[in-house]
Amino acid sequence: MKIQDFAISVIPKILKNMVTKTGSSCKIAKTILENEDVVAIPTETVYGLAANAYNEIAVNKIFEIKNRPKNNPLIVHTNSIERIYDFAKSIPEDAITLFKKFSPGPITIILPKKINIPNITTANNNTVAVRIPNHPIALKLLASLNFPLAAPSANIFGYISPTSTKHVLKTLNGKIPYILEGGICNKGIESTIVGFKENKPTIYRQGSITREEIEATIGSVRINCINTIVAPGMYKKHYSPTTPLIYTNDLKSTFHFNTNKRIALITYNQFDNEIPIHDQRLLYTNNNYKQGAFNLYAILHELDEADYDLIIAKQLPLTDLCLSLHDKLIRASTQ
Ligand code: TXA
Ligand code: MG
């Protein structure tokens, strides 16, 4: 049986029983997506929950499955700069410079949208967020489709983002038909979002590409997103484990106030003397912040599954890529 036929024959069963299959077939993923349904896809940042960005029924499924508020716009993914013009009215010169420098890669740019992108995809904004992911399987899938893919992170709204198929299954098993496997996401945190409102380049979400890297490319940018809600759908509480998380620069008194609890500590460079080493995770060593980004969500997932009453994360240095990790940890620890 050809893969295409196989996919068509299994889809009705999958939908009926909602057994989530995993595999590396772009053809199965394509068939499901062409049938107005969703597929979890790998990217270099986090796994996405993808649907045809032009199709209201398909995009609506993303919101329903994730339990995501409808005022939270989605990022639209495509595989080349040329194809962006299919659904964006125009691309400012600085945006083209950024796409050329960082794409495929973890940069998302807000552009004026064309009418073929339905309002549900952009939460009624007249702009669309666009990204070209740098993952061979995602690019192969996108190249095979005649529509772009809307894709937020493949997890229930508010929970820790997934960087492996195992993480996707944690909250979406039985809710989606297929996970396209692509290994562990090598960047580990979301893309950086840049917009050009009133022609002023602004970072709306700190992510895998740093402010310094962006400024080295297009000059000075505004940044205003630590602990604030600047883009529609940026939530103060986000990326959160179910175990309470305290993010602090005062480890000593935090330990002191929680002596009766089973505590896990997320720290960096070296272990802390206050609690046993087996209850600690090093986000990174030797100031390797990229390693920190790669590890952040995986550590949060792992500790959330373990039997701790409290996760404490030591405040990170406020510099470089750590600013993005800092932003995620502030949101993850917000009650
Ligand atoms: O790395 C990533 O960007 C991942 C992967 C799957 O590509 N996607 C992702 O999507 O992080 P999500 O849904 O978690 O984040 C989308 C965010 C929204 O919450 C909002 O802040 C911003 O992108 N956004 C989307 N469309 C926008 C628009 N038209 N105007 C302003 N902000 C927008
Ligand atoms: Mg997300």
Short mmCIF file of C-alpha atoms and ligand atoms in Angstrom, two decimals, residues 43 45-48 68 72-75 77 108 110 125 127-129 131 151-153 190-191 193 205 231-234, ligand 1:
data_model
loop_
_atom_site.label_atom_id
_atom_site.label_comp_id
_atom_site.label_asym_id
_atom_site.label_seq_id
_atom_site.Cartn_x
_atom_site.Cartn_y
_atom_site.Cartn_z
CA THR A 43 10.87 23.08 14.49
CA THR A 45 12.65 26.15 18.64
CA VAL A 46 9.75 24.09 20.01
CA TYR A 47 7.21 21.66 18.52
CA GLY A 48 4.30 23.44 16.84
CA ARG A 68 -6.12 28.86 23.75
CA ASN A 72 -4.01 35.25 21.00
CA PRO A 73 -2.80 35.43 17.37
CA LEU A 74 -0.86 32.60 15.73
CA ILE A 75 2.46 32.60 13.90
CA HIS A 77 5.06 29.43 8.92
CA THR A 108 9.27 35.95 13.56
CA ILE A 110 4.94 41.05 12.10
CA ASN A 125 -5.28 41.93 13.82
CA THR A 127 -1.07 42.05 10.70
CA VAL A 128 0.34 38.54 10.46
CA ALA A 129 3.36 37.09 12.30
CA ARG A 131 8.43 32.74 10.39
CA ALA A 151 1.40 26.91 14.48
CA PRO A 152 1.61 27.81 18.15
CA SER A 153 3.56 25.59 20.53
CA GLU A 190 10.68 30.15 21.02
CA SER A 191 11.53 32.51 18.18
CA ILE A 193 9.30 38.35 17.53
CA ARG A 205 8.95 38.68 22.45
CA ALA A 231 1.95 41.85 21.97
CA PRO A 232 -1.63 40.63 21.85
CA GLY A 233 -1.62 37.24 23.50
CA MET A 234 1.51 37.80 25.56
O1 TXA B 1 9.28 29.48 18.01
C1 TXA B 1 8.10 29.81 17.81
O2 TXA B 1 7.79 30.96 17.50
C2 TXA B 1 7.03 28.73 17.98
C3 TXA B 1 7.21 27.70 16.86
C4 TXA B 1 6.15 26.62 16.86
O3 TXA B 1 7.30 28.34 15.62
N1 TXA B 1 5.69 29.28 17.94
C5 TXA B 1 5.21 30.01 18.96
O4 TXA B 1 3.89 30.39 18.84
O5 TXA B 1 5.87 30.31 19.93
P1 TXA B 1 3.02 30.97 20.03
O6 TXA B 1 1.62 30.82 19.65
O7 TXA B 1 3.43 30.36 21.30
O8 TXA B 1 3.36 32.50 20.05
C6 TXA B 1 2.70 33.38 19.19
C7 TXA B 1 2.84 34.79 19.70
C8 TXA B 1 1.54 35.37 20.22
O9 TXA B 1 1.30 35.01 21.54
C9 TXA B 1 1.76 36.87 20.05
O10 TXA B 1 2.46 37.34 21.16
C10 TXA B 1 2.64 36.92 18.81
O11 TXA B 1 3.16 35.63 18.60
N2 TXA B 1 1.88 37.29 17.61
C11 TXA B 1 1.33 36.48 16.68
N3 TXA B 1 0.71 37.17 15.73
C12 TXA B 1 0.84 38.47 16.05
C13 TXA B 1 0.41 39.69 15.46
N4 TXA B 1 -0.28 39.71 14.33
N5 TXA B 1 0.75 40.84 16.08
C14 TXA B 1 1.47 40.82 17.22
N6 TXA B 1 1.91 39.70 17.83
C15 TXA B 1 1.60 38.54 17.26
#
